[in-house]
PDB file of C-alpha atoms in Angstrom:
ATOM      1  CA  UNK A   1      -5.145 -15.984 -24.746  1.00  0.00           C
ATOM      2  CA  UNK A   2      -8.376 -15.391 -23.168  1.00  0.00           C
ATOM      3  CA  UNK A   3      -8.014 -14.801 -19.994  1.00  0.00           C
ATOM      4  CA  UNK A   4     -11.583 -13.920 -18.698  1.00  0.00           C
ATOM      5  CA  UNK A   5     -12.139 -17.645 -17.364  1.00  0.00           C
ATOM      6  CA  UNK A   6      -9.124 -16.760 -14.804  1.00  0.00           C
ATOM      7  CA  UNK A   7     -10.815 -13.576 -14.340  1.00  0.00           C
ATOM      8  CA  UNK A   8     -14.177 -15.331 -13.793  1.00  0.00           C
ATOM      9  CA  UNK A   9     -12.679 -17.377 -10.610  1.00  0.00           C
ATOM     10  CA  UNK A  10     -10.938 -14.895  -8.638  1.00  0.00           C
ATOM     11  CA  UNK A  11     -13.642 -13.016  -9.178  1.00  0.00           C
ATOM     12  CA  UNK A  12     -16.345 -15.201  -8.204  1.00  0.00           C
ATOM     13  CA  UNK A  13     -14.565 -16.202  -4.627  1.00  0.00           C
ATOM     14  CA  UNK A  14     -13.673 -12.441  -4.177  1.00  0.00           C
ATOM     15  CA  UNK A  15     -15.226 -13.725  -0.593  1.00  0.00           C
ATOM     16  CA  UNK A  16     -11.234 -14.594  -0.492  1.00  0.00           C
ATOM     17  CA  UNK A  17      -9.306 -11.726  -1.965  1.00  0.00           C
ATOM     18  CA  UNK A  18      -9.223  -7.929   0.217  1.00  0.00           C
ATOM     19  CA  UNK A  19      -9.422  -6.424  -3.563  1.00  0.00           C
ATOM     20  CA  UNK A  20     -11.299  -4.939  -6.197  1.00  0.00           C
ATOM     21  CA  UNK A  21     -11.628  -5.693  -9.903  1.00  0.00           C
ATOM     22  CA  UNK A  22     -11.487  -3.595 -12.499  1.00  0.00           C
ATOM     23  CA  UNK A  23     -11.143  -3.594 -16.584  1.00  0.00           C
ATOM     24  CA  UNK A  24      -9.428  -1.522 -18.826  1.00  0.00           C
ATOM     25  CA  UNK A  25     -11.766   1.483 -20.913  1.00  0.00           C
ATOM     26  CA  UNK A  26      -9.507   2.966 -23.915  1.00  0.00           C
ATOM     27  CA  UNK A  27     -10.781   6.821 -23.141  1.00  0.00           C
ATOM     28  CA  UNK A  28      -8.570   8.100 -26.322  1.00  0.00           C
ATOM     29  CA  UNK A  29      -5.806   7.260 -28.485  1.00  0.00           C
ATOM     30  CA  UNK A  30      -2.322   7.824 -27.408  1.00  0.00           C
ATOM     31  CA  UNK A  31      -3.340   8.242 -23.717  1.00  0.00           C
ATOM     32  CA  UNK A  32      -3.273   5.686 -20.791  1.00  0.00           C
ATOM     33  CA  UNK A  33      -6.534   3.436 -19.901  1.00  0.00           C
ATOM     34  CA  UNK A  34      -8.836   4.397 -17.335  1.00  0.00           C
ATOM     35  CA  UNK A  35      -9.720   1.480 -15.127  1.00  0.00           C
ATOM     36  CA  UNK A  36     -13.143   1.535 -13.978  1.00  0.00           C
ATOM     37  CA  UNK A  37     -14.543  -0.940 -10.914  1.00  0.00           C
ATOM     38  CA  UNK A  38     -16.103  -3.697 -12.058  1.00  0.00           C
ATOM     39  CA  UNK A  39     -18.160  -6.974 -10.218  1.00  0.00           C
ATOM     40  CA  UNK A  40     -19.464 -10.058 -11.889  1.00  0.00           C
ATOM     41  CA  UNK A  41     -22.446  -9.947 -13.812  1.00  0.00           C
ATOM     42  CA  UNK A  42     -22.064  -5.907 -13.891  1.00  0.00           C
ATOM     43  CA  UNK A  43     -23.283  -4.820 -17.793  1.00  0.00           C
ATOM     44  CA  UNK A  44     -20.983  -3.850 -20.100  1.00  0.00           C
ATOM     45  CA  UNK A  45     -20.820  -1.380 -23.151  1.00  0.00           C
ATOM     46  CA  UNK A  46     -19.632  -1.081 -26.575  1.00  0.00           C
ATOM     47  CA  UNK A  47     -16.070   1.289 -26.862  1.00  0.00           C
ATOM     48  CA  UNK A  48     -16.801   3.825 -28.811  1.00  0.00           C
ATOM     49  CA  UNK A  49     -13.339   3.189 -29.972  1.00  0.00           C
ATOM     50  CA  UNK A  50     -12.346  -0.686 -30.831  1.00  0.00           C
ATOM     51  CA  UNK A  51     -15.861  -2.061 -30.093  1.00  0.00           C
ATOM     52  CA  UNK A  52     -14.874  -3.917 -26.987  1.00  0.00           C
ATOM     53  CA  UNK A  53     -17.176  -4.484 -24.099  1.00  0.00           C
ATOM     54  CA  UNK A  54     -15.840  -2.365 -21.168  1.00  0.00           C
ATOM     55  CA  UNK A  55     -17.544  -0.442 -18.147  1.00  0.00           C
ATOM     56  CA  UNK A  56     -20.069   1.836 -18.317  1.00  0.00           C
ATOM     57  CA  UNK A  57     -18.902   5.323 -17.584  1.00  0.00           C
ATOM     58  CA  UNK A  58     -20.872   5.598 -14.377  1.00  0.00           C
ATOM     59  CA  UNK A  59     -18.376   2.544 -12.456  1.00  0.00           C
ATOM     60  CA  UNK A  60     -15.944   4.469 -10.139  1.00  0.00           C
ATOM     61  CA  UNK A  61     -12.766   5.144 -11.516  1.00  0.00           C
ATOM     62  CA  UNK A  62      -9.888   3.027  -9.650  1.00  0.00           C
ATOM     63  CA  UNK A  63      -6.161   3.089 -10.118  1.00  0.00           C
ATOM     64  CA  UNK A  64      -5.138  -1.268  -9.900  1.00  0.00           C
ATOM     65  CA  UNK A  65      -1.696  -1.905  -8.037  1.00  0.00           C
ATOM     66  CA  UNK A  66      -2.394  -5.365  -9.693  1.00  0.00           C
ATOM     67  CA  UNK A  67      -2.304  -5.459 -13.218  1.00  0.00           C
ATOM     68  CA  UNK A  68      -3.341  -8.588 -15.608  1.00  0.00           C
ATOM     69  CA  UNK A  69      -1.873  -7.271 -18.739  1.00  0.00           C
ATOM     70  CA  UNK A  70      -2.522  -8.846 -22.436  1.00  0.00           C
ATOM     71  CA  UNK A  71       0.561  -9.382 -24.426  1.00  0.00           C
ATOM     72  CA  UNK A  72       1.029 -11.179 -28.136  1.00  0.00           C
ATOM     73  CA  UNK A  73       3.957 -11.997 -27.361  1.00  0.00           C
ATOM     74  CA  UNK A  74       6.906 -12.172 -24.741  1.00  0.00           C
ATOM     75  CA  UNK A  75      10.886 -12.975 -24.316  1.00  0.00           C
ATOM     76  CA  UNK A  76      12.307 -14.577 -21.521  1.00  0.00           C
ATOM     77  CA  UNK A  77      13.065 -11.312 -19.654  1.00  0.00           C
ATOM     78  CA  UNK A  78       9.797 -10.095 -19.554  1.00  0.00           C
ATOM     79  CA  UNK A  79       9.336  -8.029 -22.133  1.00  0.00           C
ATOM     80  CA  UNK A  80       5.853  -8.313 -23.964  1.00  0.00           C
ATOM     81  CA  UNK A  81       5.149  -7.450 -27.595  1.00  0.00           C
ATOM     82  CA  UNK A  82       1.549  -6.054 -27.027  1.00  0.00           C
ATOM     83  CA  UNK A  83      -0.922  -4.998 -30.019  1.00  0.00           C
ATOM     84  CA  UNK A  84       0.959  -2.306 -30.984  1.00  0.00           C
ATOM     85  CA  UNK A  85      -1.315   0.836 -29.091  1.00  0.00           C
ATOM     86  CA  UNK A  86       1.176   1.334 -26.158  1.00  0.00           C
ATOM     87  CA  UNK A  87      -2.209   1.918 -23.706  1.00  0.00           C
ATOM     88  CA  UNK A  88      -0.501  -0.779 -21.591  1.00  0.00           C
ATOM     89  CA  UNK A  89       2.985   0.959 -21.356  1.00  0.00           C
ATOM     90  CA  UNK A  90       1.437   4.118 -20.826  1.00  0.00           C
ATOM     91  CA  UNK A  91      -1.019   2.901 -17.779  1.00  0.00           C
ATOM     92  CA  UNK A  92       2.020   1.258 -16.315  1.00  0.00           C
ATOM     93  CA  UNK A  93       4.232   4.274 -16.201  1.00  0.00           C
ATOM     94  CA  UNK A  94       1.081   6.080 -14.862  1.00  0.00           C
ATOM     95  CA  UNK A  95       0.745   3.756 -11.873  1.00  0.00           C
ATOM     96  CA  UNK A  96       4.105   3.520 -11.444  1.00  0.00           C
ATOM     97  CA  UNK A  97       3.900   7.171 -11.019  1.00  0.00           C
ATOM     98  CA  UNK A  98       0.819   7.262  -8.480  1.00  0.00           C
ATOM     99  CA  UNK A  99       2.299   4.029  -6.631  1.00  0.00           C
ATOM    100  CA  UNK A 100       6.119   5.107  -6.694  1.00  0.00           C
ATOM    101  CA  UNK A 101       6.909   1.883  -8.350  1.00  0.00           C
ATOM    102  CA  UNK A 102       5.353  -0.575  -6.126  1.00  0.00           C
ATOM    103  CA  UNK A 103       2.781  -2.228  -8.643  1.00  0.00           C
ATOM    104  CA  UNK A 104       2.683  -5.795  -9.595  1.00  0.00           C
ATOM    105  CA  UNK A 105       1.934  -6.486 -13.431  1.00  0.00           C
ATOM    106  CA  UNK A 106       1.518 -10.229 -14.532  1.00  0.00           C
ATOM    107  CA  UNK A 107       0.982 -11.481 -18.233  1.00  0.00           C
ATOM    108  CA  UNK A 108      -0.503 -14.205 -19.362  1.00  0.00           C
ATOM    109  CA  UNK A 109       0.334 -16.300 -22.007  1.00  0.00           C
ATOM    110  CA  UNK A 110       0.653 -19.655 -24.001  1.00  0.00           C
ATOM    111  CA  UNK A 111       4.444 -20.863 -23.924  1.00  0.00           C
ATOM    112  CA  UNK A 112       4.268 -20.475 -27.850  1.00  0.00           C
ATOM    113  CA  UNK A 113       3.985 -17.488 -27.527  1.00  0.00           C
ATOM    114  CA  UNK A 114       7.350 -16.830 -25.802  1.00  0.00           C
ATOM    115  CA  UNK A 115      10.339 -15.842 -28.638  1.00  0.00           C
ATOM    116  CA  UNK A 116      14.359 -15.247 -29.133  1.00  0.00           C
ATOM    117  CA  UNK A 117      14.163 -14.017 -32.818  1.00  0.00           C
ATOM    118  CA  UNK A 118      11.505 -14.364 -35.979  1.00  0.00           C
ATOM    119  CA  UNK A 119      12.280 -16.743 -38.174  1.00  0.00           C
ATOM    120  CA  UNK A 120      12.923 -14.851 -41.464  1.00  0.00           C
ATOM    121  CA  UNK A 121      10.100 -16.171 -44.057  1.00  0.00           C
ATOM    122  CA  UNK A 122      10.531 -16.674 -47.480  1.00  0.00           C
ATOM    123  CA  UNK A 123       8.468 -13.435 -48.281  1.00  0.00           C
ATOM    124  CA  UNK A 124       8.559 -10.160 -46.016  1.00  0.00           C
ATOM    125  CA  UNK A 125       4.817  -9.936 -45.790  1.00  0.00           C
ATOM    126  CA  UNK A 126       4.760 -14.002 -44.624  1.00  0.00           C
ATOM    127  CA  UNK A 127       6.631 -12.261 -41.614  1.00  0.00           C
ATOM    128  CA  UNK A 128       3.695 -10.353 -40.420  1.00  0.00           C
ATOM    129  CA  UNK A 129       1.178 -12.596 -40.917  1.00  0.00           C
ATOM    130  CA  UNK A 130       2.995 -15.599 -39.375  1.00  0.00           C
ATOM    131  CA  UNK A 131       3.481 -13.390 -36.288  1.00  0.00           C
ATOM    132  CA  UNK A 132       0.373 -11.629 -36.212  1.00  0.00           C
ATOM    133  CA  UNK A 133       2.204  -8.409 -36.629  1.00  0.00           C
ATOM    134  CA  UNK A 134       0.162  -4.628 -36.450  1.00  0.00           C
ATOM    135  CA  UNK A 135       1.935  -1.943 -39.054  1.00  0.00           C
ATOM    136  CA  UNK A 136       3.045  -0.102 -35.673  1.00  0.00           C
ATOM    137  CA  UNK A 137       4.935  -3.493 -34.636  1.00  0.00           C
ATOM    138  CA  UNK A 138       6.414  -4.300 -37.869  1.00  0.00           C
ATOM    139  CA  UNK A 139       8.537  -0.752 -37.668  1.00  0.00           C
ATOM    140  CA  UNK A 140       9.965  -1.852 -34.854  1.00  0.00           C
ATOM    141  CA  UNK A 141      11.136  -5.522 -36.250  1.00  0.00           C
ATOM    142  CA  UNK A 142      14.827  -5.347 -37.508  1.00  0.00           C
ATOM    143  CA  UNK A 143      16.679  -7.954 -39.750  1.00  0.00           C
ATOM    144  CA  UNK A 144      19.713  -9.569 -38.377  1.00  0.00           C
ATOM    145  CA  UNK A 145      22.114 -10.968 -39.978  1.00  0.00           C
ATOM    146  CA  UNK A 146      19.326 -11.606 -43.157  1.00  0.00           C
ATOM    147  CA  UNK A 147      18.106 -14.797 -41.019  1.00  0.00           C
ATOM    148  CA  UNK A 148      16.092 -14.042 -38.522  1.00  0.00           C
ATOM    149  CA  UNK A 149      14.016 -10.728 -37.281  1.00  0.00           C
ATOM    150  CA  UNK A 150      14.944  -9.307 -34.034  1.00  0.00           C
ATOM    151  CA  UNK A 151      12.359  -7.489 -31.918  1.00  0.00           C
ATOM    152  CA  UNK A 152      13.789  -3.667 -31.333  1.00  0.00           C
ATOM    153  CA  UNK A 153      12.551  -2.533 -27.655  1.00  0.00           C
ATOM    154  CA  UNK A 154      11.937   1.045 -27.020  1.00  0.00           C
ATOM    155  CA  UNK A 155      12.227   3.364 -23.964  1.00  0.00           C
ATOM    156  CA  UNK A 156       8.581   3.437 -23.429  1.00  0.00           C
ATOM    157  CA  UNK A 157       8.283  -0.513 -23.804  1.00  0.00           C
ATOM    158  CA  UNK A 158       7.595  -1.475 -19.880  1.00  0.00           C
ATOM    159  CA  UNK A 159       8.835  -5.271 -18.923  1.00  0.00           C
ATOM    160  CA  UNK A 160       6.221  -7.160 -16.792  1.00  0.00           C
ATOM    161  CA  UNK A 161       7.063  -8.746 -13.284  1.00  0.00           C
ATOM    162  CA  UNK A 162       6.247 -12.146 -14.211  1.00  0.00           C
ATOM    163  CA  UNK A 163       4.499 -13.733 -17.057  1.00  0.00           C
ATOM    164  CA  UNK A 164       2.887 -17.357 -16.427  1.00  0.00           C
ATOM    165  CA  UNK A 165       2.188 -19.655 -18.816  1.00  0.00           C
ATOM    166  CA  UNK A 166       1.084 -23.261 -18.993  1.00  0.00           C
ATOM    167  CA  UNK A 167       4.600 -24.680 -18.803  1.00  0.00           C
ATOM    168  CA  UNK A 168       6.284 -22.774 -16.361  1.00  0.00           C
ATOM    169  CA  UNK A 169       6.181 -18.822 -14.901  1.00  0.00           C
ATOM    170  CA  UNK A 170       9.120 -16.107 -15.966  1.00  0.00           C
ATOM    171  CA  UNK A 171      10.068 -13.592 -13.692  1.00  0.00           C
ATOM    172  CA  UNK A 172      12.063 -10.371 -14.394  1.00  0.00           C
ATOM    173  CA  UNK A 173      15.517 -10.648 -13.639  1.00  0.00           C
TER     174      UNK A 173
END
């Protein structure tokens, strides 16, 4: 889901709001984001990594105690499949960390994206495409009971606080 038009209005009346805005800058693999200040209209530069516009490196560094976090995928409890890089989980547990658990993370989603189980396809690989699957991701699908795919969370996997969606908004029990 792209969610920069809903990042385009708050941050167009951020007359409103008492916060800043920042997006994500993936600094390395296998370490948490850095979140860099960011207004409206600011420029924006190629990663050197994934080739996604982010920040410059000369925007202030900021640590959000808001988070708008991606997801593929989610379950009613909260739990978001993301694209398999863990940057998310990581930069939760980080501000988790700096905050002493007093963050707010929100995901955004279509209601199709929400799932139980995987239906099983007729061919393995089906499976991954069907569910837009990364190789990382598919390790961590399981087969149950030979009918459907069941998605295996991990300790490091961090649960959102709410995710909304067009039909209705989940909260974390």
């Amino acid at each position: 889901m792209n969610i920069l038009p809903v990042m385009r209005e708050l941050i167009s009346n951020q007359r409103d709001f008492k916060f800043n805005h920042s997006l994500p800058v993936v600094v390395e693999s296998g370490q948490p984001l850095e979140f860099r200040e960011y207004k409206w209209g600011d420029n924006l530069v190629k990663s050197h990594l994934f080739s996604v516009m982010e920040p410059s490196a000369d925007k202030q560094k900021v640590y959000p105690q808001v988070m708008i976090v991606p997801l593929m995928g989610f379950q009613n409890d909260c739990h978001r499949i993301g694209y398999g890089g863990g940057f998310y989980d990581r930069s939760i547990e980080q501000m988790k960390e700096i905050y002493k658990g007093k963050i707010l993370m929100i995901g955004v989603a279509f209601e199709a994206q929400k799932f139980d189980l995987f239906k099983k396809s007729a061919a393995e690989s089906d499976i991954w495409r069907e569910n837009q699957c990364s190789k990382i991701e598919r390790m961590r699908l399981k087969f149950e009971n030979n009918q459907n795919i069941k998605w295996v969370q991990l300790d490091t996997d961090q649960p959102l606080d709410y995710i909304v969606t067009e039909k209705q908004i989940y909260k974390k029990d």
